[in-house]
Amino acid sequence: MHAATMTVVRDVVLIGGGHSHVVVLRMMGMRPLPGVRLTVICTDTDTPYSGMLPGYIAGHYGFDDVHIDLRRLAEFAGARYYHDEVIGIDRAARKVLCRTRPPVAYDALSINIGSAPQLSRVKGAAEHAVPVKPIRRFNERWLALLARVRGHAGPTTIAVVGAGAGGVELTLAMQYRLRRELAALGRDPDELCFHLFSADANILPTHNAAVRRAFERVLAERGVAIHRDAEVIEVAAGRLQARGGESVDADEIVWVTQAGGAPWLRDTGLALDDDGFIRVRDTLQTETDPLIFAAGDCASMTGWPLEKAGVFAVRMGKPLAENLRRTMLRRPLLSYRPQRRWLALISTGDRHAVASRGRLFARGDWVWRWKDWIDRRFMRRFGEFAAMAEVAQAQQPLAIPLDESEQTQAISAIAMRCGGCGAKVGATVLARALADVHPIERDDVLIGLHAPDDAAVLRVPPGRALVHTVDFFRALIDDPWIFGRIAANHALGDIFAMGGEAQSATAIATVPPGLESKVEDTVFQMMAGAVEVLNEAGCALVGGHTGEGRELALGFAINGLIDEGLADVLRKGGMRAGDALILTKPLGTGTLFAAHARLQARGRWIDAALESMQCSNRAAVPCLIAHGATACTDVTGFGLLGHLVEMTRPSAVDAEIDLAALPLLDGAAETAAAGILSSLQPANVRLRRALRNQPEAVAHPNYPLLFDPQTAGGLLASVPADKAEACVAALRALGYARTARIGRVLAQGEALEPIRLLL
Ligand SMILES: Cc1cc2nc3c(=O)[nH]c(=O)nc-3n(C[C@H](O)[C@H](O)[C@H](O)COP(=O)(O)OP(=O)(O)OC[C@H]3O[C@@H](n4cnc5c(N)ncnc54)[C@H](O)[C@@H]3O)c2cc1C
């Protein structure tokens, strides 16, 4: 990699993982712009591809066929992926406001968040209708509707409000699927009755007459009642009312009309149209702010009224990527001219489709097969990275125009850097970064960050002893805030495993050099995440040291307090034969993050692993103690087996692990089976000599997970067998949902290998 590409000088932030942004990510992945860092913030790691949704509803496709894995795509593109909801933009400070994390700074911003339901415009609709928008929420609503219809005894009436392409396609897809579902349950498919409401005199008002006639015929053949000139003006429980007085009783009311812009856009100060969509120029820049772009459904192109369709959102992707690039390069932007006519391939639910473009009309099974081919080819572009990876490797020198002061900083960032104290992050940068990070204060911290000195001074209260630990590692994810949270949680784990109370922490961090503003933001994000976790644990950050390094890394030395007489101390060496072994969190972080780096892990597996790593062990310890725990440790780098052996040795016992009972993170079994393992795994595997029946166990799918190094892993504890069941239930109730009884403690035998595996 060219040295200059190591330095981030501009941040482009993408809000939403809609159809335009997936194209931007792919294009940026194929042709990165050195010095520019992309960050995508999205509520949904699996982002739906609208073209295949009707086929998914009809049952022709599975979930993964119709969703793009945004985290994986972002990883390919070298982009940061923040799984969060955007709730506003501070345009003066150039920051994106998120639901859970600190504000995210941008130099250029793009919004592609689709549309939101406007149910409040129709009385009762918000309470009694199922909206298809936002499209990302539709899957859960659809699955709930499916379950309700399956469980509903007798006839079911479904009303679909909105007879554009989405409404018509959805009606036919739902009918096709639900009839099959009822037939499979041994019920009469004719128990289903469908109504379609159109506010216009026609269905599919934006399509040609032949297309309309074809669908009128299909709907009539399938017994769907069409209500024309029937704008729905009121919805009540089980009933809807159309203008003109017509009313229909319905068990389910599906809303496929009246979408508008997301409500939070109103507070951004960006110019919006009457429906709340962002007004954009033909460059896709917002009318109000040239550094903010918008595309897809949420954009309203001045002078070009466009249908809200995924096809336009996709088409906008390429000019959007190009104009973001040009903005960074300070070059003139290109104009985007949407096509006046576009091809719509609208399916009839039964692997049959109609083609519509201007006055063109065609129909047949072949149209469906054509659509299927186009859609699958489209999806492959966002899921198959092998061929693209090589292109992404081709790096170029930094081409971003810089201001004078930025130039000095950028040259200094890639020049030979000093060591020793010269490698410290500058005092001003550090002070600014930490200004908004607020560690808690404690009475026993006599001198800490609130009145900083050469070192912190702490009091150990009478009757208490100090328990001390240190942990440090480099970032496993390109997300400084989450990394900070995980690093702090991981470091606290040792204190909690001893039954201690966390008192104070000093941080040690390395941050790659770069523009001051970027270094400052990275330090802020990382320490904000860490301090949140330390504060929640009652642990005061009292000092630290931040130096420059090739990689982002963070660790903590943590002081905890325990009873001086070691009364409440949970040690590794207290196991007793007959005890049950309990593990409070699932295994698999090592293999999953190794797979993530190779683009082999699903994004949602990584989401779940990150969540597990942020789950504190703090509440589990008192619960284990209350159930008579005899020994405890936290499972980290040496893996389950390594940490178990650390317990059996000082306890002078043997142990048995039930391989089938091991709780695993989603995807860990798949990635381990694919042979993707952490780089630390081989060192951990040396401990296989501790296994009594290792040769027979090797073939077991969970076997590799015994050696998988964990980051911020769970607690491994021994509790008396008669309390084990209650203990597992109590831990699960506390939120450690995957807690499992994974084996038992045995009396020390003659064999040299202390651990027996139950296969
Ligand atoms: C049943 C149905 C079938 C359809 N079929 C077709 C079709 O065959 N062809 C077609 O062209 N169009 C179709 N459409 C229309 C199509 O769904 C939309 O036009 C399209 O999804 C718009 O794409 P988009 O990129 O603008 O936004 P979306 O696809 O809605 O994507 C928005 C993204 O932003 C994210 N997001 C939203 N809010 C936030 C937030 N606050 N913070 C962070 N992230 C956020 C979401 O998670 C999502 O990833 C269909 C619509 C329906 C209802």
PDB file of C-alpha atoms in Angstrom, residues 142 145-146 148-150 152 154-158 171 173-183 187-195 222-225 251-252:
ATOM      1  CA  TRP A 142     -44.571  -9.582   6.649  1.00  0.00           C
ATOM      2  CA  LEU A 145     -48.676 -11.089   9.053  1.00  0.00           C
ATOM      3  CA  LEU A 146     -47.808 -14.550   7.753  1.00  0.00           C
ATOM      4  CA  ARG A 148     -51.306 -14.205  11.940  1.00  0.00           C
ATOM      5  CA  VAL A 149     -52.872 -15.545   8.742  1.00  0.00           C
ATOM      6  CA  ARG A 150     -51.619 -19.059   9.499  1.00  0.00           C
ATOM      7  CA  HIS A 152     -56.379 -17.207  11.936  1.00  0.00           C
ATOM      8  CA  GLY A 154     -61.669 -19.498   9.019  1.00  0.00           C
ATOM      9  CA  PRO A 155     -61.759 -16.973   6.156  1.00  0.00           C
ATOM     10  CA  THR A 156     -59.209 -14.111   6.086  1.00  0.00           C
ATOM     11  CA  THR A 157     -59.758 -10.885   4.205  1.00  0.00           C
ATOM     12  CA  ILE A 158     -56.725  -8.840   3.215  1.00  0.00           C
ATOM     13  CA  THR A 171     -51.105  -8.361  -3.665  1.00  0.00           C
ATOM     14  CA  ALA A 173     -47.224 -12.272  -4.357  1.00  0.00           C
ATOM     15  CA  MET A 174     -48.967 -12.428  -0.977  1.00  0.00           C
ATOM     16  CA  GLN A 175     -51.914 -14.266  -2.461  1.00  0.00           C
ATOM     17  CA  TYR A 176     -49.671 -16.818  -4.189  1.00  0.00           C
ATOM     18  CA  ARG A 177     -47.724 -17.480  -1.009  1.00  0.00           C
ATOM     19  CA  LEU A 178     -50.612 -17.499   1.441  1.00  0.00           C
ATOM     20  CA  ARG A 179     -52.668 -19.891  -0.681  1.00  0.00           C
ATOM     21  CA  ARG A 180     -49.760 -22.328  -0.605  1.00  0.00           C
ATOM     22  CA  GLU A 181     -49.315 -21.864   3.131  1.00  0.00           C
ATOM     23  CA  LEU A 182     -52.990 -22.671   3.778  1.00  0.00           C
ATOM     24  CA  ALA A 183     -52.887 -25.657   1.418  1.00  0.00           C
ATOM     25  CA  ARG A 187     -56.844 -25.738   4.813  1.00  0.00           C
ATOM     26  CA  ASP A 188     -58.867 -24.388   1.917  1.00  0.00           C
ATOM     27  CA  PRO A 189     -56.881 -21.676   0.028  1.00  0.00           C
ATOM     28  CA  ASP A 190     -60.208 -20.122  -0.997  1.00  0.00           C
ATOM     29  CA  GLU A 191     -60.588 -18.979   2.610  1.00  0.00           C
ATOM     30  CA  LEU A 192     -58.450 -16.023   1.490  1.00  0.00           C
ATOM     31  CA  CYS A 193     -60.108 -12.960   0.060  1.00  0.00           C
ATOM     32  CA  PHE A 194     -58.192  -9.966  -1.380  1.00  0.00           C
ATOM     33  CA  HIS A 195     -59.245  -6.346  -2.003  1.00  0.00           C
ATOM     34  CA  ARG A 222     -57.462 -14.653  -9.109  1.00  0.00           C
ATOM     35  CA  GLY A 223     -60.596 -13.226  -7.524  1.00  0.00           C
ATOM     36  CA  VAL A 224     -59.024  -9.967  -6.274  1.00  0.00           C
ATOM     37  CA  ALA A 225     -61.695  -7.283  -5.888  1.00  0.00           C
ATOM     38  CA  ASP A 251     -58.589  -8.762   8.866  1.00  0.00           C
ATOM     39  CA  GLU A 252     -55.341  -7.297   7.532  1.00  0.00           C
TER      40      GLU A 252
END
